[in-house]
Tab-separated table of C-alpha atoms in Angstrom:
chain	number	residue	atom	x	y	z
A	1	MET	CA	-26.465	-1.826	-13.161
A	2	PRO	CA	-27.451	-5.521	-13.533
A	3	GLU	CA	-30.137	-6.974	-11.296
A	4	LEU	CA	-28.687	-8.855	-8.318
A	5	SER	CA	-29.104	-12.623	-8.274
A	6	ASP	CA	-31.195	-14.177	-5.531
A	7	ALA	CA	-27.996	-15.539	-3.991
A	8	LEU	CA	-26.394	-12.100	-3.752
A	9	LYS	CA	-29.604	-10.552	-2.422
A	10	SER	CA	-29.665	-13.205	0.286
A	11	ILE	CA	-26.014	-12.587	1.199
A	12	GLU	CA	-26.410	-8.813	1.327
A	13	GLY	CA	-29.536	-9.118	3.456
A	14	LEU	CA	-27.693	-11.323	5.919
A	15	ILE	CA	-24.795	-8.866	6.154
A	16	ASP	CA	-27.200	-6.005	6.874
A	17	GLU	CA	-28.920	-8.061	9.575
A	18	ARG	CA	-25.596	-8.893	11.237
A	19	LYS	CA	-24.056	-5.434	11.068
A	20	GLU	CA	-23.827	-4.942	14.834
A	21	GLU	CA	-22.530	-8.466	15.401
A	22	TYR	CA	-19.867	-7.990	12.721
A	23	LEU	CA	-18.825	-4.636	14.174
A	24	GLU	CA	-18.298	-6.220	17.599
A	25	THR	CA	-16.154	-8.904	15.981
A	26	LEU	CA	-14.063	-6.199	14.320
A	27	TYR	CA	-13.757	-4.285	17.601
A	28	SER	CA	-12.304	-7.334	19.339
A	29	LEU	CA	-9.373	-7.270	16.913
A	30	LEU	CA	-9.019	-3.481	16.898
A	31	ARG	CA	-8.494	-3.379	20.665
A	32	ILE	CA	-5.318	-5.433	20.350
A	33	GLU	CA	-2.316	-3.095	20.110
A	34	SER	CA	-0.423	-5.116	17.490
A	35	VAL	CA	2.250	-2.506	16.773
A	36	SER	CA	5.037	-4.213	14.830
A	37	ALA	CA	7.467	-1.292	15.176
A	38	GLU	CA	7.279	-1.694	18.958
A	39	ASN	CA	6.831	-5.497	18.996
A	40	ARG	CA	3.602	-5.241	20.994
A	41	GLY	CA	0.449	-7.335	20.808
A	42	ILE	CA	1.671	-9.610	18.023
A	43	ASP	CA	0.995	-12.975	19.681
A	44	GLU	CA	-2.396	-11.840	20.962
A	45	ALA	CA	-3.417	-10.673	17.494
A	46	CYS	CA	-2.257	-13.955	15.934
A	47	ASN	CA	-4.154	-16.096	18.413
A	48	THR	CA	-7.296	-13.975	18.115
A	49	LEU	CA	-7.244	-14.107	14.319
A	50	LYS	CA	-6.649	-17.854	14.318
A	51	GLU	CA	-9.646	-18.384	16.579
A	52	LEU	CA	-11.848	-16.094	14.456
A	53	MET	CA	-10.817	-17.890	11.278
A	54	GLU	CA	-11.360	-21.362	12.714
A	55	ASN	CA	-14.824	-20.347	13.930
A	56	ILE	CA	-15.649	-19.426	10.325
A	57	GLY	CA	-14.533	-22.881	9.156
A	58	ILE	CA	-11.144	-21.885	7.789
A	59	GLU	CA	-8.360	-24.400	8.439
A	60	THR	CA	-5.779	-22.101	10.004
A	61	THR	CA	-2.104	-22.315	10.994
A	62	ILE	CA	0.221	-19.802	12.647
A	63	MET	CA	3.501	-20.129	10.778
A	64	PRO	CA	6.780	-18.811	12.222
A	65	SER	CA	9.231	-16.674	10.275
A	66	ALA	CA	12.475	-14.839	10.945
A	67	GLY	CA	10.258	-12.039	12.282
A	68	ASN	CA	6.594	-11.934	13.259
A	69	PRO	CA	4.442	-14.978	12.481
A	70	PHE	CA	2.339	-15.431	9.364
A	71	ILE	CA	-1.232	-16.675	9.578
A	72	TYR	CA	-2.214	-19.064	6.805
A	73	GLY	CA	-5.696	-20.377	6.211
A	74	GLU	CA	-7.538	-22.254	3.497
A	75	ILE	CA	-10.875	-23.584	2.369
A	76	ILE	CA	-10.269	-26.034	-0.478
A	77	ARG	CA	-13.463	-27.064	-2.229
A	78	ASP	CA	-11.818	-28.848	-5.167
A	79	PRO	CA	-8.044	-28.856	-5.827
A	80	SER	CA	-8.745	-28.342	-9.537
A	81	ALA	CA	-11.037	-25.343	-8.996
A	82	PHE	CA	-10.048	-21.660	-9.197
A	83	THR	CA	-8.039	-20.602	-6.156
A	84	LEU	CA	-8.139	-17.057	-4.775
A	85	LEU	CA	-5.393	-15.993	-2.352
A	86	ILE	CA	-6.431	-13.145	-0.044
A	87	TYR	CA	-3.614	-11.129	1.536
A	88	GLY	CA	-3.703	-8.658	4.424
A	89	HIS	CA	-1.810	-7.649	7.556
A	90	TYR	CA	-2.672	-7.665	11.246
A	91	ASP	CA	0.044	-5.252	12.411
A	92	VAL	CA	-0.593	-1.514	12.764
A	93	GLN	CA	1.319	1.735	13.009
A	94	PRO	CA	2.173	3.302	16.393
A	95	ALA	CA	-0.524	5.675	17.645
A	96	ASP	CA	1.861	8.607	18.147
A	97	PRO	CA	1.215	11.472	18.613
A	98	VAL	CA	-1.382	10.147	21.058
A	99	GLU	CA	-2.360	13.639	22.241
A	100	GLU	CA	-3.829	14.443	18.821
A	101	TRP	CA	-6.403	11.645	19.014
A	102	LEU	CA	-9.936	12.749	19.894
A	103	SER	CA	-10.628	9.345	21.488
A	104	PRO	CA	-8.340	6.573	22.778
A	105	PRO	CA	-6.440	5.209	19.753
A	106	PHE	CA	-7.074	1.534	20.569
A	107	GLU	CA	-10.665	1.869	21.729
A	108	PRO	CA	-12.987	1.824	18.684
A	109	THR	CA	-15.246	4.864	18.871
A	110	VAL	CA	-18.058	5.710	16.453
A	111	ARG	CA	-18.605	9.319	15.412
A	112	ASP	CA	-20.749	10.422	12.460
A	113	GLY	CA	-20.987	6.902	11.064
A	114	LYS	CA	-17.236	6.257	11.161
A	115	ILE	CA	-15.149	4.024	13.417
A	116	TYR	CA	-12.121	5.807	14.855
A	117	CYS	CA	-9.283	3.501	15.913
A	118	ARG	CA	-5.669	2.772	15.006
A	119	GLY	CA	-5.628	0.047	12.357
A	120	VAL	CA	-9.322	0.197	11.468
A	121	GLY	CA	-8.588	1.105	7.853
A	122	ASP	CA	-5.023	-0.146	7.686
A	123	ASN	CA	-5.659	-3.018	7.657
A	124	LYS	CA	-7.847	-4.727	10.255
A	125	GLY	CA	-11.182	-3.405	8.993
A	126	GLN	CA	-10.402	-4.508	5.455
A	127	LEU	CA	-8.948	-7.839	6.607
A	128	MET	CA	-12.042	-8.580	8.689
A	129	ALA	CA	-14.277	-7.654	5.756
A	130	GLN	CA	-12.670	-10.531	3.839
A	131	LEU	CA	-13.145	-13.035	6.648
A	132	LEU	CA	-16.710	-12.007	7.421
A	133	ALA	CA	-17.526	-12.279	3.719
A	134	ILE	CA	-16.598	-15.971	3.891
A	135	LYS	CA	-18.834	-16.439	6.924
A	136	SER	CA	-21.706	-14.561	5.253
A	137	TYR	CA	-21.420	-16.487	1.998
A	138	GLN	CA	-21.328	-19.871	3.690
A	139	ASP	CA	-24.188	-19.082	6.086
A	140	ALA	CA	-26.411	-17.651	3.345
A	141	ILE	CA	-25.590	-19.971	0.423
A	142	GLY	CA	-23.513	-22.894	1.644
A	143	GLU	CA	-20.336	-24.208	0.049
A	144	LEU	CA	-18.008	-21.697	-1.611
A	145	PRO	CA	-17.821	-21.992	-5.419
A	146	ILE	CA	-14.006	-21.571	-5.413
A	147	ASN	CA	-11.008	-22.383	-3.244
A	148	ILE	CA	-9.808	-19.590	-0.999
A	149	LYS	CA	-6.464	-19.233	0.741
A	150	PHE	CA	-5.510	-16.512	3.208
A	151	LEU	CA	-2.140	-15.079	4.167
A	152	PHE	CA	-1.961	-12.412	6.849
A	153	GLU	CA	1.377	-10.997	7.965
A	154	GLY	CA	2.519	-8.991	10.975
A	155	GLU	CA	5.294	-6.856	9.490
A	156	GLU	CA	3.700	-4.852	6.678
A	157	GLU	CA	4.051	-1.635	8.659
A	158	VAL	CA	7.818	-2.205	8.904
A	159	SER	CA	8.219	-2.884	5.147
A	160	SER	CA	7.499	-6.652	5.136
A	161	PRO	CA	11.143	-7.753	5.561
A	162	ASN	CA	10.280	-11.480	5.654
A	163	LEU	CA	7.351	-11.711	3.243
A	164	SER	CA	9.353	-12.347	0.068
A	165	ALA	CA	11.389	-15.175	1.622
A	166	PHE	CA	8.248	-16.716	3.148
A	167	VAL	CA	6.434	-16.707	-0.189
A	168	ALA	CA	9.479	-18.124	-1.990
A	169	GLU	CA	9.721	-20.965	0.553
A	170	ASN	CA	5.983	-21.746	0.393
A	171	LYS	CA	5.151	-21.475	-3.302
A	172	ASP	CA	3.267	-24.761	-3.415
A	173	LEU	CA	1.229	-23.917	-0.319
A	174	LEU	CA	0.346	-20.458	-1.659
A	175	LYS	CA	-0.258	-21.490	-5.283
A	176	ALA	CA	-3.281	-19.605	-6.627
A	177	ASN	CA	-4.879	-18.193	-9.777
A	178	LEU	CA	-5.216	-14.657	-8.406
A	179	VAL	CA	-4.098	-12.671	-5.369
A	180	TYR	CA	-6.696	-10.259	-3.987
A	181	THR	CA	-5.751	-7.468	-1.563
A	182	SER	CA	-7.861	-4.808	0.122
A	183	ASP	CA	-5.604	-2.108	1.509
A	184	GLY	CA	-5.467	1.662	1.266
A	185	PRO	CA	-8.275	4.108	0.467
A	186	LYS	CA	-10.756	4.382	-2.387
A	187	HIS	CA	-10.308	6.946	-5.143
A	188	ASP	CA	-10.357	10.603	-4.096
A	189	SER	CA	-13.685	10.994	-5.914
A	190	GLY	CA	-15.211	8.467	-3.527
A	191	ALA	CA	-15.546	5.866	-6.285
A	192	PRO	CA	-14.436	2.263	-5.734
A	193	LEU	CA	-10.939	1.604	-6.988
A	194	VAL	CA	-9.303	-1.329	-8.785
A	195	LEU	CA	-5.499	-1.203	-8.846
A	196	LEU	CA	-3.362	-3.409	-11.058
A	197	GLY	CA	-0.002	-2.626	-9.518
A	198	VAL	CA	2.159	-0.455	-7.332
A	199	ARG	CA	5.284	1.615	-7.660
A	200	GLY	CA	8.409	0.284	-5.994
A	201	ILE	CA	10.840	2.274	-3.887
A	202	THR	CA	14.499	2.779	-3.112
A	203	TYR	CA	15.271	4.779	0.036
A	204	ILE	CA	18.748	6.252	0.402
A	205	GLU	CA	20.702	8.474	2.752
A	206	MET	CA	23.667	10.629	1.787
A	207	MET	CA	25.962	12.267	4.312
A	208	ALA	CA	28.549	14.941	3.555
A	209	LYS	CA	31.212	15.843	6.126
A	210	GLY	CA	33.272	18.994	6.481
A	211	ALA	CA	35.270	19.946	9.567
A	212	ASP	CA	35.224	17.901	12.760
A	213	TRP	CA	32.864	20.413	14.366
A	214	ASP	CA	30.738	23.455	13.469
A	215	ASN	CA	32.757	26.619	12.817
A	216	HIS	CA	32.084	30.371	12.961
A	217	SER	CA	30.858	31.365	9.511
A	218	GLY	CA	32.717	34.690	9.618
A	219	ASN	CA	36.015	33.727	11.169
A	220	LYS	CA	36.251	30.563	9.084
A	221	GLY	CA	34.145	31.604	6.066
A	222	ASN	CA	35.712	30.607	2.704
A	223	ILE	CA	38.204	28.499	4.680
A	224	VAL	CA	36.182	25.565	5.992
A	225	PRO	CA	34.013	23.757	3.398
A	226	ASN	CA	30.250	23.659	3.866
A	227	PRO	CA	28.983	20.058	3.385
A	228	ALA	CA	25.467	21.272	2.542
A	229	TRP	CA	26.825	22.801	-0.665
A	230	ASN	CA	28.565	19.515	-1.474
A	231	LEU	CA	25.204	17.729	-1.392
A	232	ILE	CA	23.529	20.483	-3.424
A	233	ASP	CA	26.269	20.319	-6.055
A	234	LEU	CA	25.823	16.541	-6.242
A	235	LEU	CA	22.042	16.852	-6.598
A	236	ASN	CA	22.523	19.214	-9.533
A	237	THR	CA	24.404	16.442	-11.366
A	238	MET	CA	21.549	14.003	-10.737
A	239	ARG	CA	18.544	15.920	-12.060
A	240	ASP	CA	18.044	18.612	-14.681
A	241	SER	CA	15.762	21.653	-14.519
A	242	GLU	CA	12.976	19.753	-16.321
A	243	GLY	CA	12.984	16.994	-13.699
A	244	ARG	CA	14.679	14.327	-15.806
A	245	ILE	CA	17.023	12.044	-13.868
A	246	LEU	CA	20.605	12.225	-15.164
A	247	ILE	CA	21.958	9.093	-13.466
A	248	GLU	CA	23.302	6.796	-16.167
A	249	GLY	CA	20.929	3.901	-16.888
A	250	PHE	CA	18.196	5.156	-14.542
A	251	TYR	CA	15.443	4.709	-17.140
A	252	ASP	CA	16.764	1.451	-18.605
A	253	GLY	CA	14.269	-1.410	-18.750
A	254	ILE	CA	11.133	0.566	-17.911
A	255	ARG	CA	8.203	-1.325	-19.379
A	256	PRO	CA	6.431	0.626	-22.145
A	257	ILE	CA	2.880	1.785	-21.454
A	258	THR	CA	0.332	-0.342	-23.316
A	259	GLU	CA	-2.620	0.945	-25.320
A	260	LYS	CA	-4.979	-0.531	-22.693
A	261	GLU	CA	-3.165	1.349	-19.919
A	262	GLU	CA	-3.320	4.580	-21.902
A	263	ALA	CA	-7.054	4.002	-22.351
A	264	LEU	CA	-7.448	3.416	-18.610
A	265	ILE	CA	-5.798	6.738	-17.868
A	266	ARG	CA	-8.063	8.552	-20.332
A	267	SER	CA	-11.119	7.064	-18.614
A	268	LEU	CA	-10.189	8.141	-15.082
A	269	PRO	CA	-12.098	10.928	-13.291
A	270	PHE	CA	-10.215	14.159	-12.768
A	271	ASP	CA	-10.996	17.286	-10.765
A	272	ARG	CA	-8.084	19.722	-10.811
A	273	LYS	CA	-9.532	22.008	-8.139
A	274	ASN	CA	-10.279	19.120	-5.794
A	275	ILE	CA	-6.764	17.729	-6.170
A	276	ALA	CA	-5.248	21.160	-5.511
A	277	GLU	CA	-7.254	21.421	-2.287
A	278	GLN	CA	-6.350	17.914	-1.164
A	279	VAL	CA	-2.610	18.416	-1.581
A	280	GLY	CA	-2.604	22.025	-0.376
A	281	TYR	CA	-1.038	23.378	-3.564
A	282	ALA	CA	-3.182	26.072	-5.188
A	283	ASP	CA	-0.877	26.342	-8.240
A	284	PHE	CA	-1.497	22.744	-9.323
A	285	ASN	CA	-2.294	22.924	-13.056
A	286	MET	CA	-1.626	19.528	-14.672
A	287	GLU	CA	-3.915	18.030	-17.266
A	288	LYS	CA	-5.519	14.660	-16.516
A	289	GLU	CA	-3.297	12.399	-18.608
A	290	GLU	CA	-0.114	14.056	-17.370
A	291	TYR	CA	-1.305	13.787	-13.766
A	292	TYR	CA	-2.083	10.059	-13.878
A	293	ARG	CA	0.948	9.200	-15.975
A	294	LYS	CA	3.259	10.940	-13.503
A	295	LEU	CA	1.394	9.483	-10.513
A	296	THR	CA	1.248	5.854	-11.611
A	297	LEU	CA	3.600	5.117	-14.496
A	298	GLU	CA	6.689	7.270	-14.006
A	299	PRO	CA	9.468	7.092	-11.381
A	300	THR	CA	10.116	9.866	-8.873
A	301	PHE	CA	13.304	11.361	-7.375
A	302	ASN	CA	12.149	12.931	-4.148
A	303	ILE	CA	14.080	14.726	-1.404
A	304	ALA	CA	12.351	13.502	1.753
A	305	GLY	CA	14.601	15.356	4.175
A	306	PHE	CA	17.645	17.649	4.208
A	307	THR	CA	19.284	18.383	7.553
A	308	SER	CA	22.288	20.605	8.170
A	309	GLY	CA	23.341	23.385	10.517
A	310	TYR	CA	21.044	25.484	12.653
A	311	GLY	CA	17.271	25.413	12.230
A	312	GLY	CA	16.042	26.957	15.458
A	313	GLU	CA	14.615	30.365	16.296
A	314	GLY	CA	16.563	33.461	15.259
A	315	SER	CA	20.040	33.200	13.780
A	316	LYS	CA	23.222	31.313	14.446
A	317	THR	CA	26.175	31.993	12.175
A	318	ILE	CA	27.925	28.665	11.623
A	319	ILE	CA	29.452	26.518	8.953
A	320	PRO	CA	27.909	23.112	9.755
A	321	SER	CA	30.180	20.118	10.070
A	322	THR	CA	27.738	17.660	8.471
A	323	ALA	CA	24.805	17.570	6.094
A	324	VAL	CA	22.403	14.642	5.690
A	325	LEU	CA	20.033	14.068	2.776
A	326	LYS	CA	17.295	11.421	2.658
A	327	MET	CA	15.613	10.498	-0.613
A	328	ASP	CA	12.776	8.172	-1.571
A	329	ILE	CA	12.845	7.162	-5.218
A	330	ARG	CA	9.635	5.568	-6.501
A	331	LEU	CA	10.177	2.989	-9.230
A	332	VAL	CA	8.028	1.561	-12.013
A	333	VAL	CA	8.158	-1.812	-13.731
A	334	ASP	CA	10.672	-3.166	-14.573
A	335	GLN	CA	13.086	-1.093	-12.500
A	336	ASP	CA	14.852	-2.972	-9.710
A	337	PRO	CA	15.659	-1.214	-6.409
A	338	ASP	CA	19.056	-2.897	-5.994
A	339	ASP	CA	20.018	-2.054	-9.571
A	340	ILE	CA	18.940	1.566	-9.116
A	341	PHE	CA	20.974	1.827	-5.916
A	342	ARG	CA	24.071	0.506	-7.691
A	343	LYS	CA	23.630	3.128	-10.401
A	344	ILE	CA	23.248	5.887	-7.820
A	345	GLU	CA	26.321	4.542	-6.033
A	346	ALA	CA	28.352	4.688	-9.246
A	347	HIS	CA	27.160	8.248	-9.861
A	348	VAL	CA	28.131	9.381	-6.360
A	349	LYS	CA	31.574	7.782	-6.642
A	350	LYS	CA	32.130	9.592	-9.925
A	351	HIS	CA	30.926	13.050	-8.892
A	352	ALA	CA	31.374	13.211	-5.103
A	353	PRO	CA	33.389	10.246	-3.792
A	354	ASP	CA	33.727	11.738	-0.300
A	355	ILE	CA	29.973	11.608	0.288
A	356	GLU	CA	28.798	8.595	2.282
A	357	LEU	CA	25.871	6.744	0.707
A	358	LYS	CA	23.584	4.278	2.506
A	359	ASN	CA	20.839	2.036	1.197
A	360	LEU	CA	17.970	2.212	3.700
A	361	GLY	CA	15.799	-0.349	1.937
A	362	GLY	CA	13.686	-0.912	-1.116
A	363	MET	CA	10.727	-2.678	-2.640
A	364	LYS	CA	10.163	-3.826	-6.208
A	365	PRO	CA	7.366	-2.393	-8.346
A	366	SER	CA	4.574	-4.601	-9.632
A	367	ARG	CA	2.083	-4.614	-12.491
A	368	THR	CA	-0.673	-6.998	-13.597
A	369	SER	CA	-1.825	-6.844	-17.201
A	370	ALA	CA	-5.093	-5.024	-17.781
A	371	ASP	CA	-5.779	-7.425	-20.666
A	372	LEU	CA	-6.381	-10.468	-18.435
A	373	GLU	CA	-9.923	-11.843	-18.391
A	374	ILE	CA	-9.927	-12.100	-14.596
A	375	VAL	CA	-9.327	-8.345	-14.335
A	376	ASP	CA	-12.605	-7.677	-16.140
A	377	VAL	CA	-14.346	-10.181	-13.865
A	378	ILE	CA	-13.122	-8.347	-10.750
A	379	LYS	CA	-14.044	-4.955	-12.172
A	380	THR	CA	-17.578	-6.162	-12.970
A	381	ALA	CA	-17.977	-7.640	-9.478
A	382	VAL	CA	-16.825	-4.394	-7.850
A	383	ARG	CA	-19.210	-2.373	-10.016
A	384	THR	CA	-22.137	-4.599	-9.034
A	385	ALA	CA	-21.225	-4.592	-5.340
A	386	PHE	CA	-20.900	-0.815	-5.013
A	387	ARG	CA	-23.586	0.068	-7.612
A	388	GLN	CA	-21.032	2.450	-9.071
A	389	GLU	CA	-18.517	2.358	-11.903
A	390	PRO	CA	-15.096	1.672	-10.366
A	391	VAL	CA	-11.960	3.596	-11.199
A	392	MET	CA	-9.310	1.242	-12.567
A	393	GLN	CA	-5.675	2.370	-12.491
A	394	PRO	CA	-2.678	0.525	-13.961
A	395	SER	CA	-0.793	1.302	-10.756
A	396	MET	CA	-1.076	3.155	-7.469
A	397	GLY	CA	1.364	5.916	-6.650
A	398	GLY	CA	2.563	4.366	-3.404
A	399	SER	CA	4.311	1.112	-2.602
A	400	LEU	CA	3.064	-2.213	-1.231
A	401	PRO	CA	4.812	-5.626	-1.319
A	402	ASP	CA	2.707	-6.592	-4.339
A	403	TYR	CA	5.802	-7.826	-6.230
A	404	VAL	CA	5.917	-10.960	-4.065
A	405	TRP	CA	2.826	-12.141	-5.939
A	406	THR	CA	3.654	-11.079	-9.486
A	407	ASP	CA	7.436	-11.606	-9.321
A	408	VAL	CA	7.988	-14.362	-6.739
A	409	LEU	CA	4.724	-16.350	-6.855
A	410	LYS	CA	4.239	-15.520	-10.570
A	411	THR	CA	0.550	-14.834	-10.023
A	412	PRO	CA	-1.578	-11.887	-11.169
A	413	SER	CA	-2.634	-9.544	-8.389
A	414	VAL	CA	-5.477	-7.063	-7.976
A	415	ILE	CA	-5.887	-4.499	-5.189
A	416	VAL	CA	-9.394	-3.300	-4.317
A	417	PRO	CA	-9.369	-0.849	-1.357
A	418	TYR	CA	-12.422	-0.807	0.889
A	419	ALA	CA	-11.521	2.120	3.170
A	420	ASN	CA	-12.864	5.653	2.704
A	421	PHE	CA	-10.548	8.112	0.980
A	422	ASP	CA	-10.102	10.159	4.164
A	423	GLU	CA	-9.164	7.147	6.332
A	424	ALA	CA	-6.054	8.951	7.687
A	425	ASN	CA	-4.078	5.740	7.929
A	426	HIS	CA	-0.752	6.279	9.736
A	427	SER	CA	-2.142	9.511	11.205
A	428	PRO	CA	-4.025	10.407	14.394
A	429	ASN	CA	-7.789	9.758	14.231
A	430	GLU	CA	-7.573	6.966	11.681
A	431	LYS	CA	-11.107	6.035	10.654
A	432	MET	CA	-13.243	3.777	8.489
A	433	GLY	CA	-16.888	4.302	7.664
A	434	ILE	CA	-19.271	1.655	8.944
A	435	ALA	CA	-20.846	1.588	5.491
A	436	ASP	CA	-17.396	1.159	3.923
A	437	PHE	CA	-16.782	-1.825	6.204
A	438	THR	CA	-20.084	-3.562	5.412
A	439	ASP	CA	-19.798	-2.697	1.714
A	440	GLY	CA	-16.359	-4.333	1.775
A	441	ILE	CA	-17.886	-7.537	3.138
A	442	LYS	CA	-20.456	-7.455	0.354
A	443	CYS	CA	-17.814	-6.724	-2.289
A	444	THR	CA	-15.770	-9.783	-1.362
A	445	CYS	CA	-18.923	-11.900	-1.654
A	446	HIS	CA	-19.586	-10.438	-5.104
A	447	VAL	CA	-16.008	-11.241	-6.151
A	448	ILE	CA	-16.345	-14.859	-4.976
A	449	GLU	CA	-19.686	-15.254	-6.759
A	450	ALA	CA	-18.395	-13.711	-9.994
A	451	ILE	CA	-15.261	-15.866	-10.120
A	452	GLY	CA	-17.329	-18.947	-9.305
A	453	LYS	CA	-19.448	-18.371	-12.412
A	454	MET	CA	-16.437	-18.176	-14.695
A	455	THR	CA	-15.280	-21.054	-16.862
A	456	PHE	CA	-11.494	-21.258	-16.865
């Protein structure tokens, strides 16, 4: 690894000295129960963040939207200089089931070097790492070498329904050379992770109806139709035994994998046994390239839930009156969730017109080219910050509203998670390592320093 510059040594030393102070600052935000799904704590979180940002020297505005407010901030050194836009979210998931927490979910508690609290990893700990990096850089070095803008939203945990419209309406305000996000966990190997995109999603519900009420399966067997079989028959027209989707046009427009992306996949770490243990599937036997290709660069067609009839203890002999199927379909560039829904709708009308289909929402996929010079700059900065070679993936398996940057703002986007792999975001006992938090502060400083040395 390259020797750190005097500037970076000074910044890292300052961060280490201020660890306890920075943790207390984080705790003040963590204690606010900003649960977007329950519309709690939103205004308090906004006002607290605004005050924290202004104390750092960031010109900050709370901007209204059709939903929860956005928080925008900026430090503009020179309008012609490189501009980095940092995105994050201040809302969190509900704490339920509360009884499974080992400590109060909104009271930060340290155990074994990790902070346990709802929202610590997703996303308040990572958001605060960005802000405290600005404070550390300015206090240790002085003026930032680049312009930095910030956009924090309060609806990410409810699928960011107003983010796209907000970005579209504020393109000039948000104009930047790169969007930088820290969300999610590091690689399962523990290595730092650089992500160049996300998969999109279409979420659908299908309902099949039979009789007006449940019937006796003996007295009315072969007489009353079973709606569960109607859904099963429909599913068999949608997917073959090899897993290929049979919906007409489903694979149209998918962007071909580039040589650079293929090379990235070949370079990724892979531990079959470890993956099998993590997912709880002992029969997992994929090879590395197949695993990463399926995880990051191919769409999915997943049954998330199938509900019909009796599911309680013992037996109950009925023909159910309804059957409901929920599916999440992960998409890759350049698939469009609305287009995919229309194709599914056409397929259902052709094969099972009596089945009711609902669109429960979607999000576009996103991808930033691995060939961009700035991508190498970020990767080098991450490597230097963590003293470890980062894992770089062309896409993550899950979905984030990353498309608003690449598709709406027309700006490349890079995601660098700071949280530990076992952060348990969305689950009881969510946690973030103290070292992961302080390393995240340092990493943002390294990114700023590296971009500042570039000639664009």
